PDB file of C-alpha atoms in Angstrom:
ATOM      1  CA  UNK A   1       0.000   0.000   0.000  1.00  0.00           C
ATOM      2  CA  UNK A   2       1.194   3.563  -0.637  1.00  0.00           C
ATOM      3  CA  UNK A   3       1.773   6.070   2.137  1.00  0.00           C
ATOM      4  CA  UNK A   4       1.349   9.835   2.118  1.00  0.00           C
ATOM      5  CA  UNK A   5       3.799  11.953   4.121  1.00  0.00           C
ATOM      6  CA  UNK A   6       2.903  14.856   6.398  1.00  0.00           C
ATOM      7  CA  UNK A   7       6.294  15.767   7.809  1.00  0.00           C
ATOM      8  CA  UNK A   8       7.438  12.766   9.828  1.00  0.00           C
ATOM      9  CA  UNK A   9       3.975  11.175   9.789  1.00  0.00           C
ATOM     10  CA  UNK A  10       3.192   8.488   7.211  1.00  0.00           C
ATOM     11  CA  UNK A  11      -0.462   7.895   6.355  1.00  0.00           C
ATOM     12  CA  UNK A  12      -1.576   4.596   4.857  1.00  0.00           C
ATOM     13  CA  UNK A  13      -4.256   4.959   2.200  1.00  0.00           C
ATOM     14  CA  UNK A  14      -5.990   3.006  -0.543  1.00  0.00           C
ATOM     15  CA  UNK A  15      -7.658   4.157  -3.741  1.00  0.00           C
ATOM     16  CA  UNK A  16     -10.640   2.529  -5.470  1.00  0.00           C
ATOM     17  CA  UNK A  17     -11.861   3.523  -8.910  1.00  0.00           C
ATOM     18  CA  UNK A  18     -10.550   6.153 -11.265  1.00  0.00           C
ATOM     19  CA  UNK A  19     -13.341   8.698 -11.587  1.00  0.00           C
ATOM     20  CA  UNK A  20     -12.665  12.387 -12.238  1.00  0.00           C
ATOM     21  CA  UNK A  21     -13.877  13.407  -8.756  1.00  0.00           C
ATOM     22  CA  UNK A  22     -12.547  12.059  -5.466  1.00  0.00           C
ATOM     23  CA  UNK A  23     -14.477  11.142  -2.326  1.00  0.00           C
ATOM     24  CA  UNK A  24     -12.196  10.989   0.707  1.00  0.00           C
ATOM     25  CA  UNK A  25     -13.487   8.749   3.505  1.00  0.00           C
ATOM     26  CA  UNK A  26     -12.295   9.562   7.030  1.00  0.00           C
ATOM     27  CA  UNK A  27     -12.944   7.131   9.871  1.00  0.00           C
ATOM     28  CA  UNK A  28     -13.446   7.443  13.579  1.00  0.00           C
ATOM     29  CA  UNK A  29     -11.697   7.038  16.895  1.00  0.00           C
ATOM     30  CA  UNK A  30      -9.287   4.124  16.934  1.00  0.00           C
ATOM     31  CA  UNK A  31     -10.829   2.554  13.844  1.00  0.00           C
ATOM     32  CA  UNK A  32      -8.910   1.452  10.786  1.00  0.00           C
ATOM     33  CA  UNK A  33      -9.678   2.360   7.200  1.00  0.00           C
ATOM     34  CA  UNK A  34     -11.119  -1.116   6.685  1.00  0.00           C
ATOM     35  CA  UNK A  35     -14.233   0.205   8.471  1.00  0.00           C
ATOM     36  CA  UNK A  36     -14.920   1.609   4.991  1.00  0.00           C
ATOM     37  CA  UNK A  37     -14.977  -1.878   3.388  1.00  0.00           C
ATOM     38  CA  UNK A  38     -14.496  -2.462  -0.310  1.00  0.00           C
ATOM     39  CA  UNK A  39     -18.183  -3.320  -0.655  1.00  0.00           C
ATOM     40  CA  UNK A  40     -19.055   0.155   0.616  1.00  0.00           C
ATOM     41  CA  UNK A  41     -16.459   1.880  -1.552  1.00  0.00           C
ATOM     42  CA  UNK A  42     -18.001   0.100  -4.545  1.00  0.00           C
ATOM     43  CA  UNK A  43     -21.227   2.004  -3.861  1.00  0.00           C
ATOM     44  CA  UNK A  44     -19.280   5.148  -4.757  1.00  0.00           C
ATOM     45  CA  UNK A  45     -17.023   3.864  -7.518  1.00  0.00           C
ATOM     46  CA  UNK A  46     -20.017   2.337  -9.297  1.00  0.00           C
ATOM     47  CA  UNK A  47     -21.347   5.905  -9.574  1.00  0.00           C
ATOM     48  CA  UNK A  48     -18.159   7.026 -11.295  1.00  0.00           C
ATOM     49  CA  UNK A  49     -16.165   8.392  -8.362  1.00  0.00           C
ATOM     50  CA  UNK A  50     -12.691   7.668  -7.062  1.00  0.00           C
ATOM     51  CA  UNK A  51     -13.039   6.549  -3.432  1.00  0.00           C
ATOM     52  CA  UNK A  52     -10.084   6.940  -1.072  1.00  0.00           C
ATOM     53  CA  UNK A  53      -9.845   5.519   2.435  1.00  0.00           C
ATOM     54  CA  UNK A  54      -7.037   6.122   4.943  1.00  0.00           C
ATOM     55  CA  UNK A  55      -5.722   5.109   8.347  1.00  0.00           C
ATOM     56  CA  UNK A  56      -5.651   8.137  10.628  1.00  0.00           C
ATOM     57  CA  UNK A  57      -2.406   8.720  12.504  1.00  0.00           C
ATOM     58  CA  UNK A  58      -2.061   6.464  15.555  1.00  0.00           C
ATOM     59  CA  UNK A  59      -4.266   3.853  13.878  1.00  0.00           C
ATOM     60  CA  UNK A  60      -3.788   0.904  11.554  1.00  0.00           C
ATOM     61  CA  UNK A  61      -0.687   1.041   9.380  1.00  0.00           C
ATOM     62  CA  UNK A  62      -0.122   4.794   9.694  1.00  0.00           C
ATOM     63  CA  UNK A  63       2.459   6.267  12.085  1.00  0.00           C
ATOM     64  CA  UNK A  64       1.900   5.413  15.754  1.00  0.00           C
ATOM     65  CA  UNK A  65       2.744   7.883  18.494  1.00  0.00           C
ATOM     66  CA  UNK A  66       4.206   7.296  21.943  1.00  0.00           C
ATOM     67  CA  UNK A  67       2.944   8.154  25.454  1.00  0.00           C
ATOM     68  CA  UNK A  68       3.409  11.857  26.125  1.00  0.00           C
ATOM     69  CA  UNK A  69       3.149  12.836  22.467  1.00  0.00           C
ATOM     70  CA  UNK A  70       0.174  14.920  21.389  1.00  0.00           C
ATOM     71  CA  UNK A  71      -1.463  16.278  18.261  1.00  0.00           C
ATOM     72  CA  UNK A  72      -4.667  18.057  17.262  1.00  0.00           C
ATOM     73  CA  UNK A  73      -7.565  17.614  14.870  1.00  0.00           C
ATOM     74  CA  UNK A  74      -5.810  20.215  12.727  1.00  0.00           C
ATOM     75  CA  UNK A  75      -2.812  17.896  12.425  1.00  0.00           C
ATOM     76  CA  UNK A  76      -5.135  15.052  11.483  1.00  0.00           C
ATOM     77  CA  UNK A  77      -6.827  17.200   8.851  1.00  0.00           C
ATOM     78  CA  UNK A  78      -3.382  17.984   7.432  1.00  0.00           C
ATOM     79  CA  UNK A  79      -2.777  14.231   7.202  1.00  0.00           C
ATOM     80  CA  UNK A  80      -5.886  13.924   5.065  1.00  0.00           C
ATOM     81  CA  UNK A  81      -4.709  16.723   2.803  1.00  0.00           C
ATOM     82  CA  UNK A  82      -1.367  14.945   2.427  1.00  0.00           C
ATOM     83  CA  UNK A  83      -3.315  11.971   1.068  1.00  0.00           C
ATOM     84  CA  UNK A  84      -5.035  14.218  -1.481  1.00  0.00           C
ATOM     85  CA  UNK A  85      -1.634  15.616  -2.445  1.00  0.00           C
ATOM     86  CA  UNK A  86      -0.249  12.109  -2.865  1.00  0.00           C
ATOM     87  CA  UNK A  87      -2.999  11.151  -5.311  1.00  0.00           C
ATOM     88  CA  UNK A  88      -2.912  14.458  -7.163  1.00  0.00           C
ATOM     89  CA  UNK A  89      -6.349  15.685  -6.070  1.00  0.00           C
ATOM     90  CA  UNK A  90      -6.599  19.444  -5.598  1.00  0.00           C
ATOM     91  CA  UNK A  91     -10.135  19.126  -4.228  1.00  0.00           C
ATOM     92  CA  UNK A  92     -12.353  16.331  -2.933  1.00  0.00           C
ATOM     93  CA  UNK A  93     -15.713  15.522  -1.469  1.00  0.00           C
ATOM     94  CA  UNK A  94     -15.006  14.829   2.214  1.00  0.00           C
ATOM     95  CA  UNK A  95     -17.035  12.342   4.254  1.00  0.00           C
ATOM     96  CA  UNK A  96     -16.269  11.316   7.816  1.00  0.00           C
ATOM     97  CA  UNK A  97     -17.824   9.231  10.577  1.00  0.00           C
ATOM     98  CA  UNK A  98     -17.655  10.133  14.283  1.00  0.00           C
ATOM     99  CA  UNK A  99     -14.180  11.598  14.913  1.00  0.00           C
ATOM    100  CA  UNK A 100     -13.760  11.401  11.151  1.00  0.00           C
ATOM    101  CA  UNK A 101     -16.718  13.762  10.841  1.00  0.00           C
ATOM    102  CA  UNK A 102     -14.935  16.156  13.187  1.00  0.00           C
ATOM    103  CA  UNK A 103     -11.750  15.919  11.126  1.00  0.00           C
ATOM    104  CA  UNK A 104     -13.813  16.537   7.995  1.00  0.00           C
ATOM    105  CA  UNK A 105     -15.362  19.621   9.587  1.00  0.00           C
ATOM    106  CA  UNK A 106     -11.884  20.924  10.448  1.00  0.00           C
ATOM    107  CA  UNK A 107     -10.755  20.384   6.858  1.00  0.00           C
ATOM    108  CA  UNK A 108     -13.717  22.449   5.665  1.00  0.00           C
ATOM    109  CA  UNK A 109     -12.971  25.150   8.259  1.00  0.00           C
ATOM    110  CA  UNK A 110      -9.221  25.389   7.756  1.00  0.00           C
ATOM    111  CA  UNK A 111      -8.801  24.413   4.097  1.00  0.00           C
ATOM    112  CA  UNK A 112     -12.124  25.254   2.403  1.00  0.00           C
ATOM    113  CA  UNK A 113     -10.548  25.613  -1.026  1.00  0.00           C
ATOM    114  CA  UNK A 114      -9.927  21.859  -1.056  1.00  0.00           C
ATOM    115  CA  UNK A 115     -13.463  20.783  -0.145  1.00  0.00           C
ATOM    116  CA  UNK A 116     -16.146  20.232  -2.775  1.00  0.00           C
ATOM    117  CA  UNK A 117     -18.771  18.910  -0.356  1.00  0.00           C
ATOM    118  CA  UNK A 118     -18.979  17.746   3.247  1.00  0.00           C
ATOM    119  CA  UNK A 119     -20.806  14.774   4.743  1.00  0.00           C
ATOM    120  CA  UNK A 120     -20.658  14.623   8.541  1.00  0.00           C
ATOM    121  CA  UNK A 121     -21.867  11.248   9.820  1.00  0.00           C
ATOM    122  CA  UNK A 122     -22.691  10.342  13.458  1.00  0.00           C
ATOM    123  CA  UNK A 123     -20.522  13.260  14.540  1.00  0.00           C
ATOM    124  CA  UNK A 124     -20.829  16.523  16.491  1.00  0.00           C
ATOM    125  CA  UNK A 125     -19.881  20.193  16.499  1.00  0.00           C
ATOM    126  CA  UNK A 126     -17.921  19.971  19.729  1.00  0.00           C
ATOM    127  CA  UNK A 127     -20.406  22.210  21.519  1.00  0.00           C
ATOM    128  CA  UNK A 128     -21.068  21.368  25.182  1.00  0.00           C
ATOM    129  CA  UNK A 129     -23.483  18.461  25.538  1.00  0.00           C
ATOM    130  CA  UNK A 130     -23.132  17.206  21.961  1.00  0.00           C
ATOM    131  CA  UNK A 131     -20.793  14.317  22.761  1.00  0.00           C
ATOM    132  CA  UNK A 132     -22.251  12.933  25.989  1.00  0.00           C
ATOM    133  CA  UNK A 133     -22.680   9.151  25.632  1.00  0.00           C
ATOM    134  CA  UNK A 134     -24.827   6.856  27.702  1.00  0.00           C
ATOM    135  CA  UNK A 135     -22.842   5.249  30.557  1.00  0.00           C
ATOM    136  CA  UNK A 136     -22.769   1.917  28.714  1.00  0.00           C
ATOM    137  CA  UNK A 137     -21.568   3.493  25.472  1.00  0.00           C
ATOM    138  CA  UNK A 138     -19.031   5.637  27.287  1.00  0.00           C
ATOM    139  CA  UNK A 139     -17.504   2.516  28.803  1.00  0.00           C
ATOM    140  CA  UNK A 140     -16.713   1.315  25.263  1.00  0.00           C
ATOM    141  CA  UNK A 141     -14.170   4.150  25.056  1.00  0.00           C
ATOM    142  CA  UNK A 142     -12.770   3.900  28.569  1.00  0.00           C
ATOM    143  CA  UNK A 143     -12.626   0.215  29.557  1.00  0.00           C
ATOM    144  CA  UNK A 144      -9.427  -1.449  28.346  1.00  0.00           C
ATOM    145  CA  UNK A 145      -9.788  -4.749  26.484  1.00  0.00           C
ATOM    146  CA  UNK A 146      -8.339  -8.013  27.777  1.00  0.00           C
ATOM    147  CA  UNK A 147      -4.832  -8.821  26.602  1.00  0.00           C
ATOM    148  CA  UNK A 148      -5.199 -10.604  23.235  1.00  0.00           C
ATOM    149  CA  UNK A 149      -1.916 -12.411  23.777  1.00  0.00           C
ATOM    150  CA  UNK A 150      -3.019 -14.084  27.000  1.00  0.00           C
ATOM    151  CA  UNK A 151      -6.785 -14.410  26.463  1.00  0.00           C
ATOM    152  CA  UNK A 152      -7.658 -14.164  22.810  1.00  0.00           C
ATOM    153  CA  UNK A 153     -11.265 -15.290  23.211  1.00  0.00           C
ATOM    154  CA  UNK A 154     -11.938 -12.748  25.958  1.00  0.00           C
ATOM    155  CA  UNK A 155     -10.435 -10.040  23.744  1.00  0.00           C
ATOM    156  CA  UNK A 156     -12.682 -11.041  20.842  1.00  0.00           C
ATOM    157  CA  UNK A 157     -15.768 -11.228  23.068  1.00  0.00           C
ATOM    158  CA  UNK A 158     -14.974  -7.774  24.458  1.00  0.00           C
ATOM    159  CA  UNK A 159     -14.735  -6.309  20.947  1.00  0.00           C
ATOM    160  CA  UNK A 160     -17.991  -7.893  19.847  1.00  0.00           C
ATOM    161  CA  UNK A 161     -19.812  -6.733  22.988  1.00  0.00           C
ATOM    162  CA  UNK A 162     -18.554  -3.177  22.518  1.00  0.00           C
ATOM    163  CA  UNK A 163     -19.723  -3.124  18.914  1.00  0.00           C
ATOM    164  CA  UNK A 164     -23.140  -4.414  19.926  1.00  0.00           C
ATOM    165  CA  UNK A 165     -23.420  -1.807  22.690  1.00  0.00           C
ATOM    166  CA  UNK A 166     -23.045   1.141  20.310  1.00  0.00           C
ATOM    167  CA  UNK A 167     -24.547  -0.563  17.265  1.00  0.00           C
ATOM    168  CA  UNK A 168     -27.723   0.019  15.305  1.00  0.00           C
ATOM    169  CA  UNK A 169     -30.777  -1.728  16.808  1.00  0.00           C
ATOM    170  CA  UNK A 170     -32.661  -1.451  13.539  1.00  0.00           C
ATOM    171  CA  UNK A 171     -29.772  -2.680  11.371  1.00  0.00           C
ATOM    172  CA  UNK A 172     -28.153  -5.726  12.992  1.00  0.00           C
ATOM    173  CA  UNK A 173     -24.958  -7.269  11.678  1.00  0.00           C
ATOM    174  CA  UNK A 174     -25.023 -10.681   9.970  1.00  0.00           C
ATOM    175  CA  UNK A 175     -24.354 -13.597  12.310  1.00  0.00           C
ATOM    176  CA  UNK A 176     -20.649 -13.867  13.084  1.00  0.00           C
ATOM    177  CA  UNK A 177     -19.656 -10.730  11.147  1.00  0.00           C
ATOM    178  CA  UNK A 178     -18.589  -8.715  14.179  1.00  0.00           C
ATOM    179  CA  UNK A 179     -16.402 -11.549  15.458  1.00  0.00           C
ATOM    180  CA  UNK A 180     -14.751 -11.754  12.030  1.00  0.00           C
ATOM    181  CA  UNK A 181     -14.186  -7.998  12.057  1.00  0.00           C
ATOM    182  CA  UNK A 182     -12.541  -8.026  15.481  1.00  0.00           C
ATOM    183  CA  UNK A 183     -10.201 -10.833  14.420  1.00  0.00           C
ATOM    184  CA  UNK A 184      -9.326  -9.186  11.105  1.00  0.00           C
ATOM    185  CA  UNK A 185      -8.660  -5.785  12.650  1.00  0.00           C
ATOM    186  CA  UNK A 186      -6.444  -7.236  15.359  1.00  0.00           C
ATOM    187  CA  UNK A 187      -4.531  -9.175  12.740  1.00  0.00           C
ATOM    188  CA  UNK A 188      -3.965  -6.046  10.658  1.00  0.00           C
ATOM    189  CA  UNK A 189      -2.869  -3.720  13.469  1.00  0.00           C
ATOM    190  CA  UNK A 190      -3.400  -3.286  17.213  1.00  0.00           C
ATOM    191  CA  UNK A 191      -2.470   0.022  18.848  1.00  0.00           C
ATOM    192  CA  UNK A 192      -4.455   0.197  22.105  1.00  0.00           C
ATOM    193  CA  UNK A 193      -2.955   3.512  23.277  1.00  0.00           C
ATOM    194  CA  UNK A 194      -3.784   5.499  20.145  1.00  0.00           C
ATOM    195  CA  UNK A 195      -7.428   6.112  20.986  1.00  0.00           C
ATOM    196  CA  UNK A 196      -6.572   8.083  24.134  1.00  0.00           C
ATOM    197  CA  UNK A 197      -4.382  10.472  22.143  1.00  0.00           C
ATOM    198  CA  UNK A 198      -7.104  10.851  19.531  1.00  0.00           C
ATOM    199  CA  UNK A 199      -9.634  11.624  22.281  1.00  0.00           C
ATOM    200  CA  UNK A 200      -7.257  14.280  23.587  1.00  0.00           C
ATOM    201  CA  UNK A 201      -7.082  15.787  20.087  1.00  0.00           C
ATOM    202  CA  UNK A 202     -10.881  16.028  20.003  1.00  0.00           C
ATOM    203  CA  UNK A 203     -11.007  17.714  23.407  1.00  0.00           C
ATOM    204  CA  UNK A 204      -8.193  20.112  22.547  1.00  0.00           C
ATOM    205  CA  UNK A 205      -9.969  21.494  19.485  1.00  0.00           C
ATOM    206  CA  UNK A 206     -13.128  22.308  21.428  1.00  0.00           C
ATOM    207  CA  UNK A 207     -16.323  23.865  20.102  1.00  0.00           C
ATOM    208  CA  UNK A 208     -16.386  24.422  16.325  1.00  0.00           C
ATOM    209  CA  UNK A 209     -19.818  26.102  16.217  1.00  0.00           C
ATOM    210  CA  UNK A 210     -18.732  29.630  15.338  1.00  0.00           C
ATOM    211  CA  UNK A 211     -16.305  28.409  12.683  1.00  0.00           C
ATOM    212  CA  UNK A 212     -18.949  26.110  11.185  1.00  0.00           C
ATOM    213  CA  UNK A 213     -21.302  29.067  10.820  1.00  0.00           C
ATOM    214  CA  UNK A 214     -18.890  30.552   8.278  1.00  0.00           C
ATOM    215  CA  UNK A 215     -18.795  27.520   5.974  1.00  0.00           C
ATOM    216  CA  UNK A 216     -20.101  27.810   2.444  1.00  0.00           C
ATOM    217  CA  UNK A 217     -19.648  24.170   1.459  1.00  0.00           C
ATOM    218  CA  UNK A 218     -22.627  21.983   0.425  1.00  0.00           C
ATOM    219  CA  UNK A 219     -23.257  19.756   3.441  1.00  0.00           C
ATOM    220  CA  UNK A 220     -25.279  16.735   4.477  1.00  0.00           C
ATOM    221  CA  UNK A 221     -25.358  15.700   8.140  1.00  0.00           C
ATOM    222  CA  UNK A 222     -26.374  12.074   8.747  1.00  0.00           C
ATOM    223  CA  UNK A 223     -27.132  10.803  12.241  1.00  0.00           C
ATOM    224  CA  UNK A 224     -28.793   7.843  13.873  1.00  0.00           C
ATOM    225  CA  UNK A 225     -31.829   8.507  16.023  1.00  0.00           C
ATOM    226  CA  UNK A 226     -30.613   5.724  18.332  1.00  0.00           C
ATOM    227  CA  UNK A 227     -26.928   6.653  18.613  1.00  0.00           C
ATOM    228  CA  UNK A 228     -25.825   6.008  22.226  1.00  0.00           C
ATOM    229  CA  UNK A 229     -22.219   7.208  21.786  1.00  0.00           C
ATOM    230  CA  UNK A 230     -22.649  10.560  20.027  1.00  0.00           C
ATOM    231  CA  UNK A 231     -26.288  11.492  20.682  1.00  0.00           C
ATOM    232  CA  UNK A 232     -28.577  12.883  18.014  1.00  0.00           C
ATOM    233  CA  UNK A 233     -28.136  16.402  19.381  1.00  0.00           C
ATOM    234  CA  UNK A 234     -24.548  16.192  18.073  1.00  0.00           C
ATOM    235  CA  UNK A 235     -25.802  15.909  14.510  1.00  0.00           C
ATOM    236  CA  UNK A 236     -28.552  18.437  15.100  1.00  0.00           C
ATOM    237  CA  UNK A 237     -26.053  20.994  16.412  1.00  0.00           C
ATOM    238  CA  UNK A 238     -23.756  20.415  13.450  1.00  0.00           C
ATOM    239  CA  UNK A 239     -26.544  20.877  10.922  1.00  0.00           C
ATOM    240  CA  UNK A 240     -27.855  23.948  12.746  1.00  0.00           C
ATOM    241  CA  UNK A 241     -24.408  25.568  12.658  1.00  0.00           C
ATOM    242  CA  UNK A 242     -23.560  25.002   8.983  1.00  0.00           C
ATOM    243  CA  UNK A 243     -25.543  27.278   6.649  1.00  0.00           C
ATOM    244  CA  UNK A 244     -28.004  25.372   4.449  1.00  0.00           C
ATOM    245  CA  UNK A 245     -26.883  21.973   5.747  1.00  0.00           C
ATOM    246  CA  UNK A 246     -29.312  19.102   5.212  1.00  0.00           C
ATOM    247  CA  UNK A 247     -29.967  16.931   8.274  1.00  0.00           C
ATOM    248  CA  UNK A 248     -30.894  13.285   7.738  1.00  0.00           C
ATOM    249  CA  UNK A 249     -31.997  11.362  10.834  1.00  0.00           C
ATOM    250  CA  UNK A 250     -32.215   7.577  10.527  1.00  0.00           C
ATOM    251  CA  UNK A 251     -34.462   5.697  12.990  1.00  0.00           C
ATOM    252  CA  UNK A 252     -32.846   2.508  14.233  1.00  0.00           C
ATOM    253  CA  UNK A 253     -29.319   3.690  13.389  1.00  0.00           C
ATOM    254  CA  UNK A 254     -26.773   3.690  16.199  1.00  0.00           C
ATOM    255  CA  UNK A 255     -23.062   4.433  16.068  1.00  0.00           C
ATOM    256  CA  UNK A 256     -21.889   2.134  13.316  1.00  0.00           C
ATOM    257  CA  UNK A 257     -22.233   1.371   9.615  1.00  0.00           C
ATOM    258  CA  UNK A 258     -23.323  -2.260   9.238  1.00  0.00           C
ATOM    259  CA  UNK A 259     -23.896  -3.621   5.722  1.00  0.00           C
ATOM    260  CA  UNK A 260     -27.626  -2.898   5.957  1.00  0.00           C
ATOM    261  CA  UNK A 261     -26.787   0.824   6.192  1.00  0.00           C
ATOM    262  CA  UNK A 262     -24.352   0.999   3.272  1.00  0.00           C
ATOM    263  CA  UNK A 263     -26.966   2.327   0.842  1.00  0.00           C
ATOM    264  CA  UNK A 264     -28.238   4.950   3.300  1.00  0.00           C
ATOM    265  CA  UNK A 265     -24.744   6.241   4.076  1.00  0.00           C
ATOM    266  CA  UNK A 266     -23.640   6.197   0.441  1.00  0.00           C
ATOM    267  CA  UNK A 267     -26.818   8.030  -0.559  1.00  0.00           C
ATOM    268  CA  UNK A 268     -26.080  10.780   1.985  1.00  0.00           C
ATOM    269  CA  UNK A 269     -22.573  11.234   0.564  1.00  0.00           C
ATOM    270  CA  UNK A 270     -23.878  11.289  -3.001  1.00  0.00           C
ATOM    271  CA  UNK A 271     -26.577  13.771  -1.979  1.00  0.00           C
ATOM    272  CA  UNK A 272     -23.872  16.143  -0.721  1.00  0.00           C
ATOM    273  CA  UNK A 273     -22.012  15.640  -4.012  1.00  0.00           C
ATOM    274  CA  UNK A 274     -25.185  16.421  -5.962  1.00  0.00           C
ATOM    275  CA  UNK A 275     -25.490  19.760  -4.183  1.00  0.00           C
ATOM    276  CA  UNK A 276     -22.321  20.887  -6.003  1.00  0.00           C
ATOM    277  CA  UNK A 277     -23.796  20.360  -9.454  1.00  0.00           C
TER     278      UNK A 277
END
């Protein structure tokens, strides 16, 4: 796989399709780019777009940081722009889930000339109260997993239970799919300390509301009505802040993108793209 360079940071990325316009897919806290599976990317490439997915810093096969090191959402947005540079894309449609939605918002705020459209999915504006999870969902971010080297089955069970806790009650995963995902992701890369640094980056950036009010980019905000990790008010606040943003609320959707939601998520991204035409 190729890597884009942002100073000393190397960002793993993968390109699907060869369309004239690029859709950059940015994923969430601690999650690898494989959370945008090839089957989802095909929903975009089949419509004639080039789809690009990437591992954020401190995740997957991109550069990992060490305890005591810190960075910001601005740094992470610069990583994404390094990927666009590497593939020769001056501009792109930007779509992000959860923390990836926050990174996408920062790209639109700080580098608006590179953004054709914005799709913010299951994310928030950073305003007070927009990122308050339920206690059960919050524990997904704070309770360390068992050691996979000493108790592999407990580690897998922990990952599956976490995914089910924040998942979509109206769009369940196929039997065994979450277990397969946990195993595959651990086999690809396992950096258990990265999420804490990414959480610190989110907190350090703070409330984006006033900056979002100045955006002029065509925007769709997609959020699950049943999201226990980033509550619906996170999406509502984002859409309310961005001028002319379209808010799409999906009953039964939680804080994930199972296969049954691929069409709904892809349609939201394509709707944002259509607003540029």
